[in-house]
Amino acid sequence: MFNKIQRKLTIQYAFFFLLFVLLLMAALYISISAIMQQQQVQELELFFGKERYHLEKDDEFKEEHNKEDQITDGKKIEYDANRANFYYIFTKNNELVHGDESFYGLYKDVAQLMMHVEEEDPQTVEWKDQDLLLIKYDSPHSHNGSYMIIGQSVTKQHHLLERMMYAFIALTLIGTLCIAFLSHYLAGKAMVPIKKSFERQRKFVSDASHELRTPLSVFYSSLEVLENDDENRFSAFGQEVLTDLKSETQHMETLLEGLLFLARFDQNKLKTKKEDIELSELVNNITKSFERTLPDSIQLKTQIADGIKFIGDETSIRELLYILLENATKFTEKGSIRVSLTSINNYIKLIVEDTGIGITQRDLPHVFDRFYQATKNRQKKGTGLGLSIAQAIVSHHQGHISVESEFGQGTKFIVSLPILKKD
Ligand code: ATP
Ligand code: MG
């Protein structure tokens, strides 16, 4: 149980740490890339400012001297690989007027790349193996409707961000592993005093049940002696009190037996045998003898496969069956109880199903809890330990028990037990 809690705590701590760090890293990554882009856009805006100044000067000169744009086809583009920023001017029909480029041949695609982009809206686009930051502006040229695209390469920055992201992920994973180890260690440390006090509590329950058993049986025997001694000395009321005392003492004895069994189970001190059990025969015999005790209003139906063998503790398996059958009888006024036993692969499936009062969805998750009795059934006599004991028996045989129920319709207990080998 403690190992399970420790593992759960470790996973929870590691998960929350991972989530927290991932969010932090994502925020960091987004802010760094936003700051970088902002800076690049500012650079481009500055560049645009300068270019516009030169181009406007150019235009003024041409107008003064009444000159047309004389740039010949061959001179439309000036290519210089060392240039940090580049620009292109296009007519409104997307024909290149002129430009300075840093990537050979980009002028052929750049208009297409920025076709549907709004003006002054920075765009990062991929072109060949380059990442480019481009901005479209209204051209300062006198040509009506012409536009200008300016840009710079952001490939290096993108590579840097990519490497940074990988480093972030690696750091996060390493950090999570460290936190997982650390929290496993700390959870283990924190568990030590809890474990100790839990063990002390278990030992106390075990010792108390053990110690109370002897005086209780002495008490019970004394009541029997009293009852058999001289009956005439008791009035009718005295007799009634005596019978009540005996019944309560018996109830307490059952309770103590149950507690002792569970205490031994908790402390791994349950002494059980590994016997060859003819399970089909055993279930048949128990259900038959049980049938005799049933009132006429309840029918018992069985579906027991022949020849199923099982290795386990016969007394415990008997006890398990009694607990389930007793509950089915106790909580069914009229209707039927169905017992089925089958073997599938290496598993044995035992089902005890009734058409009784059923269990509410609120009570259902708690029926295996110690001393738990559904509110509606409290008036029925019992200790509330039966199903806890059944669960302990099943778990001791490495099996699993579950319950399905519909309030007012009935209840079904399903036990699956692995067919173990004798060592
Ligand atoms: P004890 O078994 O010690 O006599 P109990 O029967 O009350 O007492 P459990 O066997 O542990 O205790 O069952 C716990 C509770 O689960 C019961 O009080 C009852 O409310 C509910 N329960 C168990 N089996 C059935 C069933 N077949 N039908 C309806 N309710 C059930
Ligand atoms: Mg019971």
GROMACS .gro file of C-alpha atoms and ligand atoms in nm:
model
  455
    1MET     CA    1   0.000   0.000   0.000
    2PHE     CA    2   0.278   0.244   0.097
    3ASN     CA    3   0.473   0.160  -0.217
    4LYS     CA    4   0.164   0.242  -0.418
    5ILE     CA    5   0.126   0.581  -0.244
    6GLN     CA    6   0.497   0.654  -0.292
    7ARG     CA    7   0.473   0.569  -0.662
    8LYS     CA    8   0.159   0.780  -0.697
    9LEU     CA    9   0.321   1.078  -0.524
   10THR     CA   10   0.632   1.045  -0.741
   11ILE     CA   11   0.427   1.038  -1.060
   12GLN     CA   12   0.215   1.331  -0.945
   13TYR     CA   13   0.514   1.547  -0.849
   14ALA     CA   14   0.696   1.464  -1.171
   15PHE     CA   15   0.386   1.534  -1.379
   16PHE     CA   16   0.316   1.872  -1.217
   17PHE     CA   17   0.682   1.969  -1.244
   18LEU     CA   18   0.686   1.870  -1.612
   19LEU     CA   19   0.369   2.066  -1.676
   20PHE     CA   20   0.498   2.372  -1.490
   21VAL     CA   21   0.840   2.370  -1.659
   22LEU     CA   22   0.689   2.304  -2.002
   23LEU     CA   23   0.459   2.603  -1.961
   24LEU     CA   24   0.748   2.814  -1.839
   25MET     CA   25   0.970   2.707  -2.130
   26ALA     CA   26   0.690   2.763  -2.380
   27ALA     CA   27   0.634   3.115  -2.240
   28LEU     CA   28   1.009   3.182  -2.253
   29TYR     CA   29   1.037   3.051  -2.610
   30ILE     CA   30   0.740   3.254  -2.729
   31SER     CA   31   0.868   3.575  -2.565
   32ILE     CA   32   1.224   3.531  -2.699
   33SER     CA   33   1.102   3.466  -3.053
   34ALA     CA   34   0.859   3.760  -3.030
   35ILE     CA   35   1.139   3.992  -2.910
   36MET     CA   36   1.368   3.870  -3.188
   37GLN     CA   37   1.104   3.925  -3.453
   38GLN     CA   38   1.022   4.267  -3.316
   39GLN     CA   39   1.386   4.363  -3.345
   40GLN     CA   40   1.406   4.234  -3.703
   41VAL     CA   41   1.092   4.422  -3.799
   42GLN     CA   42   1.237   4.738  -3.650
   43GLU     CA   43   1.553   4.687  -3.855
   44LEU     CA   44   1.348   4.645  -4.169
   45GLU     CA   45   1.142   4.954  -4.094
   46LEU     CA   46   1.463   5.152  -4.056
   47PHE     CA   47   1.586   5.010  -4.383
   48PHE     CA   48   1.259   5.098  -4.549
   49GLY     CA   49   1.290   5.456  -4.419
   50LYS     CA   50   1.634   5.492  -4.571
   51GLU     CA   51   1.542   5.332  -4.904
   52ARG     CA   52   1.233   5.544  -4.935
   53TYR     CA   53   1.441   5.857  -4.886
   54HIS     CA   54   1.680   5.754  -5.167
   55LEU     CA   55   1.404   5.647  -5.400
   56GLU     CA   56   1.210   5.967  -5.350
   57LYS     CA   57   1.525   6.163  -5.422
   58ASP     CA   58   1.564   5.957  -5.739
   59ASP     CA   59   1.209   6.031  -5.847
   60GLU     CA   60   1.250   6.404  -5.789
   61PHE     CA   61   1.565   6.398  -6.001
   62LYS     CA   62   1.389   6.214  -6.284
   63GLU     CA   63   1.096   6.452  -6.276
   64GLU     CA   64   1.326   6.759  -6.282
   65HIS     CA   65   1.517   6.629  -6.582
   66ASN     CA   66   1.204   6.489  -6.743
   67LYS     CA   67   1.348   6.145  -6.759
   68GLU     CA   68   1.168   5.812  -6.775
   69ASP     CA   69   1.273   5.516  -6.564
   70GLN     CA   70   1.575   5.412  -6.763
   71ILE     CA   71   1.660   5.099  -6.589
   72THR     CA   72   1.711   4.838  -6.853
   73ASP     CA   73   1.599   4.480  -6.812
   74GLY     CA   74   1.948   4.361  -6.724
   75LYS     CA   75   1.986   4.622  -6.457
   76LYS     CA   76   1.652   4.580  -6.289
   77ILE     CA   77   1.806   4.364  -6.018
   78GLU     CA   78   2.131   4.416  -5.840
   79TYR     CA   79   2.247   4.102  -5.671
   80ASP     CA   80   2.481   4.108  -5.372
   81ALA     CA   81   2.500   3.807  -5.145
   82ASN     CA   82   2.653   4.011  -4.863
   83ARG     CA   83   2.364   4.249  -4.838
   84ALA     CA   84   2.172   4.209  -4.511
   85ASN     CA   85   1.842   4.361  -4.630
   86PHE     CA   86   1.686   4.353  -4.974
   87TYR     CA   87   1.397   4.521  -5.147
   88TYR     CA   88   1.189   4.492  -5.462
   89ILE     CA   89   0.951   4.733  -5.626
   90PHE     CA   90   0.663   4.595  -5.829
   91THR     CA   91   0.399   4.759  -6.042
   92LYS     CA   92   0.038   4.700  -5.950
   93ASN     CA   93   0.043   4.422  -6.215
   94ASN     CA   94   0.318   4.247  -6.023
   95GLU     CA   95   0.586   4.334  -6.273
   96LEU     CA   96   0.923   4.401  -6.127
   97VAL     CA   97   1.040   4.762  -6.153
   98HIS     CA   98   1.371   4.713  -5.981
   99GLY     CA   99   1.531   4.588  -5.663
  100ASP     CA  100   1.839   4.493  -5.467
  101GLU     CA  101   1.851   4.128  -5.379
  102SER     CA  102   2.064   3.911  -5.151
  103PHE     CA  103   1.923   3.576  -5.268
  104TYR     CA  104   1.969   3.500  -5.631
  105GLY     CA  105   1.640   3.462  -5.816
  106LEU     CA  106   1.413   3.555  -5.524
  107TYR     CA  107   1.261   3.835  -5.733
  108LYS     CA  108   1.082   3.569  -5.943
  109ASP     CA  109   0.886   3.433  -5.646
  110VAL     CA  110   0.863   3.714  -5.395
  111ALA     CA  111   0.554   3.880  -5.544
  112GLN     CA  112   0.375   3.544  -5.546
  113LEU     CA  113   0.480   3.474  -5.185
  114MET     CA  114   0.337   3.808  -5.068
  115MET     CA  115   0.036   3.806  -5.299
  116HIS     CA  116  -0.238   3.798  -5.037
  117VAL     CA  117  -0.052   3.965  -4.754
  118GLU     CA  118  -0.174   4.296  -4.614
  119GLU     CA  119   0.055   4.595  -4.628
  120GLU     CA  120   0.287   4.650  -4.330
  121ASP     CA  121   0.206   4.305  -4.194
  122PRO     CA  122   0.540   4.125  -4.137
  123GLN     CA  123   0.546   3.772  -4.275
  124THR     CA  124   0.794   3.491  -4.225
  125VAL     CA  125   0.809   3.272  -4.534
  126GLU     CA  126   1.017   2.978  -4.642
  127TRP     CA  127   1.198   3.009  -4.970
  128LYS     CA  128   1.429   2.729  -5.082
  129ASP     CA  129   1.638   2.663  -4.770
  130GLN     CA  130   1.590   3.015  -4.634
  131ASP     CA  131   1.352   3.164  -4.382
  132LEU     CA  132   1.274   3.519  -4.483
  133LEU     CA  133   1.105   3.803  -4.303
  134LEU     CA  134   0.918   4.013  -4.557
  135ILE     CA  135   0.710   4.331  -4.533
  136LYS     CA  136   0.501   4.485  -4.806
  137TYR     CA  137   0.472   4.865  -4.829
  138ASP     CA  138   0.306   5.112  -5.051
  139SER     CA  139   0.583   5.209  -5.293
  140PRO     CA  140   0.727   5.561  -5.264
  141HIS     CA  141   0.756   5.557  -5.643
  142SER     CA  142   0.532   5.781  -5.837
  143HIS     CA  143   0.396   5.480  -6.030
  144ASN     CA  144   0.036   5.451  -5.930
  145GLY     CA  145  -0.048   5.139  -5.725
  146SER     CA  146   0.304   5.003  -5.723
  147TYR     CA  147   0.429   4.838  -5.408
  148MET     CA  148   0.754   4.753  -5.240
  149ILE     CA  149   0.863   4.440  -5.062
  150ILE     CA  150   1.154   4.460  -4.824
  151GLY     CA  151   1.305   4.173  -4.633
  152GLN     CA  152   1.593   4.003  -4.466
  153SER     CA  153   1.696   3.647  -4.394
  154VAL     CA  154   1.601   3.515  -4.048
  155THR     CA  155   1.737   3.164  -4.109
  156LYS     CA  156   2.015   3.201  -3.853
  157GLN     CA  157   1.778   3.326  -3.588
  158HIS     CA  158   1.539   3.041  -3.661
  159HIS     CA  159   1.817   2.786  -3.630
  160LEU     CA  160   1.917   2.946  -3.304
  161LEU     CA  161   1.558   2.927  -3.175
  162GLU     CA  162   1.531   2.566  -3.289
  163ARG     CA  163   1.850   2.472  -3.104
  164MET     CA  164   1.724   2.661  -2.802
  165MET     CA  165   1.397   2.466  -2.812
  166TYR     CA  166   1.582   2.133  -2.822
  167ALA     CA  167   1.796   2.247  -2.531
  168PHE     CA  168   1.479   2.347  -2.340
  169ILE     CA  169   1.320   2.007  -2.404
  170ALA     CA  170   1.635   1.821  -2.299
  171LEU     CA  171   1.665   2.034  -1.985
  172THR     CA  172   1.298   1.977  -1.901
  173LEU     CA  173   1.334   1.600  -1.938
  174ILE     CA  174   1.651   1.589  -1.730
  175GLY     CA  175   1.484   1.813  -1.468
  176THR     CA  176   1.177   1.588  -1.459
  177LEU     CA  177   1.391   1.279  -1.409
  178CYS     CA  178   1.578   1.451  -1.125
  179ILE     CA  179   1.251   1.563  -0.966
  180ALA     CA  180   1.109   1.211  -1.003
  181PHE     CA  181   1.410   1.061  -0.822
  182LEU     CA  182   1.403   1.333  -0.559
  183SER     CA  183   1.031   1.307  -0.494
  184HIS     CA  184   1.054   0.927  -0.478
  185TYR     CA  185   1.323   0.962  -0.215
  186LEU     CA  186   1.141   1.235  -0.019
  187ALA     CA  187   0.805   1.057  -0.036
  188GLY     CA  188   0.980   0.746   0.100
  189LYS     CA  189   1.126   0.951   0.385
  190ALA     CA  190   0.792   1.116   0.465
  191MET     CA  191   0.627   0.776   0.464
  192VAL     CA  192   0.849   0.629   0.737
  193PRO     CA  193   0.668   0.780   1.041
  194ILE     CA  194   0.327   0.716   0.882
  195LYS     CA  195   0.428   0.356   0.816
  196LYS     CA  196   0.543   0.315   1.174
  197SER     CA  197   0.226   0.453   1.326
  198PHE     CA  198   0.020   0.244   1.084
  199GLU     CA  199   0.208  -0.069   1.186
  200ARG     CA  200   0.158   0.020   1.554
  201GLN     CA  201  -0.214   0.062   1.492
  202ARG     CA  202  -0.234  -0.273   1.312
  203LYS     CA  203  -0.045  -0.441   1.593
  204PHE     CA  204  -0.275  -0.281   1.847
  205VAL     CA  205  -0.587  -0.412   1.668
  206SER     CA  206  -0.431  -0.755   1.638
  207ASP     CA  207  -0.323  -0.764   2.006
  208ALA     CA  208  -0.651  -0.622   2.132
  209SER     CA  209  -0.857  -0.875   1.935
  210HIS     CA  210  -0.632  -1.153   2.056
  211GLU     CA  211  -0.647  -1.042   2.418
  212LEU     CA  212  -1.024  -0.996   2.414
  213ARG     CA  213  -1.088  -1.339   2.271
  214THR     CA  214  -1.010  -1.539   2.587
  215PRO     CA  215  -1.217  -1.333   2.837
  216LEU     CA  216  -1.500  -1.329   2.586
  217SER     CA  217  -1.506  -1.704   2.549
  218VAL     CA  218  -1.489  -1.734   2.930
  219PHE     CA  219  -1.778  -1.491   2.947
  220TYR     CA  220  -1.975  -1.694   2.693
  221SER     CA  221  -1.908  -2.025   2.870
  222SER     CA  222  -2.012  -1.867   3.200
  223LEU     CA  223  -2.338  -1.753   3.043
  224GLU     CA  224  -2.398  -2.109   2.923
  225VAL     CA  225  -2.325  -2.246   3.269
  226LEU     CA  226  -2.566  -1.993   3.417
  227GLU     CA  227  -2.827  -2.086   3.163
  228ASN     CA  228  -2.795  -2.458   3.227
  229ASP     CA  229  -2.749  -2.439   3.600
  230ASP     CA  230  -3.080  -2.389   3.757
  231GLU     CA  231  -3.319  -2.249   3.501
  232ASN     CA  232  -3.587  -2.199   3.756
  233ARG     CA  233  -3.394  -1.930   3.936
  234PHE     CA  234  -3.450  -1.685   3.645
  235SER     CA  235  -3.768  -1.505   3.572
  236ALA     CA  236  -3.889  -1.488   3.212
  237PHE     CA  237  -3.729  -1.142   3.186
  238GLY     CA  238  -3.401  -1.278   3.331
  239GLN     CA  239  -3.404  -1.555   3.070
  240GLU     CA  240  -3.455  -1.300   2.795
  241VAL     CA  241  -3.163  -1.090   2.918
  242LEU     CA  242  -2.947  -1.401   2.931
  243THR     CA  243  -3.035  -1.497   2.573
  244ASP     CA  244  -2.963  -1.141   2.455
  245LEU     CA  245  -2.628  -1.146   2.635
  246LYS     CA  246  -2.538  -1.474   2.468
  247SER     CA  247  -2.633  -1.343   2.127
  248GLU     CA  248  -2.433  -1.021   2.173
  249THR     CA  249  -2.133  -1.219   2.299
  250GLN     CA  250  -2.153  -1.440   1.991
  251HIS     CA  251  -2.169  -1.130   1.773
  252MET     CA  252  -1.862  -0.992   1.947
  253GLU     CA  253  -1.679  -1.319   1.900
  254THR     CA  254  -1.752  -1.312   1.527
  255LEU     CA  255  -1.632  -0.952   1.517
  256LEU     CA  256  -1.309  -1.038   1.698
  257GLU     CA  257  -1.246  -1.337   1.470
  258GLY     CA  258  -1.297  -1.110   1.169
  259LEU     CA  259  -1.069  -0.841   1.309
  260LEU     CA  260  -0.801  -1.093   1.393
  261PHE     CA  261  -0.817  -1.240   1.044
  262LEU     CA  262  -0.784  -0.895   0.883
  263ALA     CA  263  -0.503  -0.796   1.123
  264ARG     CA  264  -0.309  -1.110   1.025
  265PHE     CA  265  -0.374  -1.039   0.658
  266ASP     CA  266  -0.249  -0.679   0.698
  267GLN     CA  267   0.064  -0.799   0.871
  268ASN     CA  268   0.123  -1.069   0.609
  269LYS     CA  269   0.089  -1.327   0.883
  270LEU     CA  270  -0.201  -1.515   0.733
  271LYS     CA  271  -0.124  -1.884   0.756
  272THR     CA  272  -0.292  -2.047   0.461
  273LYS     CA  273  -0.229  -2.377   0.296
  274LYS     CA  274  -0.178  -2.462  -0.067
  275GLU     CA  275  -0.403  -2.759  -0.111
  276ASP     CA  276  -0.543  -2.932  -0.417
  277ILE     CA  277  -0.908  -2.843  -0.409
  278GLU     CA  278  -1.179  -3.010  -0.615
  279LEU     CA  279  -1.347  -2.674  -0.653
  280SER     CA  280  -1.650  -2.788  -0.855
  281GLU     CA  281  -1.727  -3.047  -0.590
  282LEU     CA  282  -1.670  -2.802  -0.305
  283VAL     CA  283  -1.897  -2.535  -0.454
  284ASN     CA  284  -2.161  -2.799  -0.529
  285ASN     CA  285  -2.156  -2.930  -0.172
  286ILE     CA  286  -2.167  -2.587  -0.011
  287THR     CA  287  -2.452  -2.462  -0.231
  288LYS     CA  288  -2.650  -2.781  -0.165
  289SER     CA  289  -2.617  -2.752   0.211
  290PHE     CA  290  -2.695  -2.382   0.184
  291GLU     CA  291  -3.009  -2.453  -0.016
  292ARG     CA  292  -3.151  -2.641   0.281
  293THR     CA  293  -3.134  -2.329   0.498
  294LEU     CA  294  -3.305  -2.104   0.242
  295PRO     CA  295  -3.665  -1.994   0.293
  296ASP     CA  296  -3.919  -2.110   0.033
  297SER     CA  297  -3.934  -1.761  -0.116
  298ILE     CA  298  -3.577  -1.789  -0.247
  299GLN     CA  299  -3.471  -2.026  -0.521
  300LEU     CA  300  -3.114  -2.135  -0.570
  301LYS     CA  301  -2.989  -2.187  -0.923
  302THR     CA  302  -2.648  -2.329  -0.994
  303GLN     CA  303  -2.435  -2.349  -1.303
  304ILE     CA  304  -2.121  -2.525  -1.194
  305ALA     CA  305  -1.879  -2.658  -1.454
  306ASP     CA  306  -1.749  -3.006  -1.380
  307GLY     CA  307  -1.398  -3.101  -1.280
  308ILE     CA  308  -1.256  -2.760  -1.193
  309LYS     CA  309  -0.952  -2.795  -0.972
  310PHE     CA  310  -0.784  -2.522  -0.777
  311ILE     CA  311  -0.478  -2.486  -0.557
  312GLY     CA  312  -0.540  -2.279  -0.247
  313ASP     CA  313  -0.659  -2.278   0.111
  314GLU     CA  314  -0.980  -2.477   0.135
  315THR     CA  315  -1.098  -2.322   0.462
  316SER     CA  316  -1.059  -1.971   0.320
  317ILE     CA  317  -1.235  -2.059  -0.004
  318ARG     CA  318  -1.524  -2.206   0.197
  319GLU     CA  319  -1.536  -1.890   0.405
  320LEU     CA  320  -1.544  -1.679   0.087
  321LEU     CA  321  -1.840  -1.873  -0.048
  322TYR     CA  322  -2.024  -1.853   0.283
  323ILE     CA  323  -1.977  -1.476   0.301
  324LEU     CA  324  -2.115  -1.423  -0.050
  325LEU     CA  325  -2.403  -1.670  -0.009
  326GLU     CA  326  -2.492  -1.533   0.332
  327ASN     CA  327  -2.510  -1.178   0.196
  328ALA     CA  328  -2.718  -1.289  -0.101
  329THR     CA  329  -2.966  -1.458   0.138
  330LYS     CA  330  -2.964  -1.176   0.391
  331PHE     CA  331  -3.039  -0.911   0.132
  332THR     CA  332  -3.294  -1.104  -0.077
  333GLU     CA  333  -3.645  -1.140   0.055
  334LYS     CA  334  -3.780  -1.330  -0.237
  335GLY     CA  335  -3.645  -1.418  -0.577
  336SER     CA  336  -3.343  -1.619  -0.670
  337ILE     CA  337  -2.975  -1.665  -0.603
  338ARG     CA  338  -2.756  -1.785  -0.888
  339VAL     CA  339  -2.414  -1.940  -0.835
  340SER     CA  340  -2.194  -2.006  -1.134
  341LEU     CA  341  -1.845  -2.149  -1.159
  342THR     CA  342  -1.647  -2.158  -1.482
  343SER     CA  343  -1.287  -2.181  -1.582
  344ILE     CA  344  -1.152  -1.962  -1.863
  345ASN     CA  345  -0.790  -2.004  -1.969
  346ASN     CA  346  -0.594  -1.995  -1.647
  347TYR     CA  347  -0.867  -1.823  -1.448
  348ILE     CA  348  -1.157  -1.942  -1.241
  349LYS     CA  349  -1.467  -1.728  -1.240
  350LEU     CA  350  -1.710  -1.757  -0.952
  351ILE     CA  351  -2.027  -1.550  -0.966
  352VAL     CA  352  -2.284  -1.514  -0.689
  353GLU     CA  353  -2.581  -1.315  -0.809
  354ASP     CA  354  -2.909  -1.234  -0.640
  355THR     CA  355  -3.234  -1.057  -0.722
  356GLY     CA  356  -3.248  -0.887  -0.384
  357ILE     CA  357  -3.263  -0.528  -0.266
  358GLY     CA  358  -2.944  -0.422  -0.445
  359ILE     CA  359  -2.698  -0.153  -0.347
  360THR     CA  360  -2.725   0.219  -0.425
  361GLN     CA  361  -2.457   0.375  -0.647
  362ARG     CA  362  -2.348   0.584  -0.347
  363ASP     CA  363  -2.285   0.277  -0.131
  364LEU     CA  364  -2.140   0.057  -0.405
  365PRO     CA  365  -1.777   0.185  -0.397
  366HIS     CA  366  -1.762   0.134  -0.019
  367VAL     CA  367  -1.901  -0.216   0.037
  368PHE     CA  368  -1.552  -0.366   0.066
  369ASP     CA  369  -1.454  -0.109   0.332
  370ARG     CA  370  -1.419  -0.242   0.684
  371PHE     CA  371  -1.734  -0.202   0.897
  372TYR     CA  372  -1.921  -0.050   0.605
  373GLN     CA  373  -2.289  -0.127   0.594
  374ALA     CA  374  -2.519   0.042   0.347
  375THR     CA  375  -2.749   0.287   0.525
  376LYS     CA  376  -3.062   0.108   0.408
  377ASN     CA  377  -2.943  -0.227   0.545
  378ARG     CA  378  -2.819  -0.124   0.888
  379GLN     CA  379  -3.111  -0.291   1.062
  380LYS     CA  380  -2.982  -0.629   0.933
  381LYS     CA  381  -2.752  -0.793   1.178
  382GLY     CA  382  -2.389  -0.809   1.083
  383THR     CA  383  -2.043  -0.672   1.152
  384GLY     CA  384  -1.975  -0.511   0.816
  385LEU     CA  385  -1.653  -0.712   0.791
  386GLY     CA  386  -1.775  -0.996   0.567
  387LEU     CA  387  -1.682  -0.843   0.232
  388SER     CA  388  -1.349  -0.708   0.365
  389ILE     CA  389  -1.262  -1.062   0.466
  390ALA     CA  390  -1.379  -1.193   0.127
  391GLN     CA  391  -1.157  -0.937  -0.045
  392ALA     CA  392  -0.861  -1.032   0.175
  393ILE     CA  393  -0.910  -1.402   0.092
  394VAL     CA  394  -0.932  -1.333  -0.282
  395SER     CA  395  -0.632  -1.102  -0.275
  396HIS     CA  396  -0.435  -1.363  -0.077
  397HIS     CA  397  -0.501  -1.603  -0.365
  398GLN     CA  398  -0.387  -1.330  -0.607
  399GLY     CA  399  -0.734  -1.290  -0.747
  400HIS     CA  400  -0.981  -1.009  -0.788
  401ILE     CA  401  -1.333  -0.947  -0.659
  402SER     CA  402  -1.578  -0.694  -0.795
  403VAL     CA  403  -1.941  -0.603  -0.749
  404GLU     CA  404  -2.215  -0.485  -0.979
  405SER     CA  405  -2.552  -0.381  -0.848
  406GLU     CA  406  -2.868  -0.198  -0.930
  407PHE     CA  407  -3.069  -0.070  -0.640
  408GLY     CA  408  -3.396  -0.262  -0.614
  409GLN     CA  409  -3.289  -0.512  -0.883
  410GLY     CA  410  -3.013  -0.724  -0.737
  411THR     CA  411  -2.642  -0.766  -0.683
  412LYS     CA  412  -2.368  -0.962  -0.854
  413PHE     CA  413  -2.030  -1.048  -0.703
  414ILE     CA  414  -1.767  -1.165  -0.948
  415VAL     CA  415  -1.456  -1.341  -0.820
  416SER     CA  416  -1.173  -1.431  -1.053
  417LEU     CA  417  -0.891  -1.646  -0.923
  418PRO     CA  418  -0.578  -1.742  -1.112
  419ILE     CA  419  -0.502  -2.113  -1.124
  420LEU     CA  420  -0.165  -2.112  -0.955
  421LYS     CA  421   0.099  -2.381  -0.969
  422LYS     CA  422   0.213  -2.555  -0.655
  423ASP     CA  423   0.576  -2.472  -0.571
  424ATP     P1  424  -2.137  -0.946   0.811
  424ATP     O1  425  -2.100  -0.999   0.678
  424ATP     O2  426  -2.023  -0.922   0.897
  424ATP     O3  427  -2.244  -1.024   0.875
  424ATP     P2  428  -2.255  -0.740   0.656
  424ATP     O4  429  -2.315  -0.845   0.572
  424ATP     O5  430  -2.337  -0.621   0.687
  424ATP     O6  431  -2.200  -0.800   0.789
  424ATP     P3  432  -2.058  -0.723   0.450
  424ATP     O7  433  -2.078  -0.865   0.414
  424ATP     O8  434  -1.918  -0.674   0.454
  424ATP     O9  435  -2.122  -0.687   0.588
  424ATP    O10  436  -2.138  -0.634   0.349
  424ATP     C1  437  -2.127  -0.494   0.360
  424ATP     C2  438  -2.253  -0.427   0.312
  424ATP    O11  439  -2.268  -0.445   0.171
  424ATP     C3  440  -2.378  -0.486   0.370
  424ATP    O12  441  -2.410  -0.432   0.495
  424ATP     C4  442  -2.482  -0.450   0.266
  424ATP    O13  443  -2.525  -0.319   0.286
  424ATP     C5  444  -2.404  -0.456   0.138
  424ATP     N1  445  -2.422  -0.586   0.068
  424ATP     C6  446  -2.335  -0.688   0.065
  424ATP     N2  447  -2.383  -0.789  -0.009
  424ATP     C7  448  -2.504  -0.748  -0.055
  424ATP     C8  449  -2.604  -0.808  -0.138
  424ATP     N3  450  -2.590  -0.930  -0.190
  424ATP     N4  451  -2.716  -0.735  -0.165
  424ATP     C9  452  -2.730  -0.610  -0.115
  424ATP     N5  453  -2.642  -0.550  -0.036
  424ATP    C10  454  -2.528  -0.616  -0.006
  425MG      MG  455  -2.201  -1.009   0.508
   0.00000   0.00000   0.00000
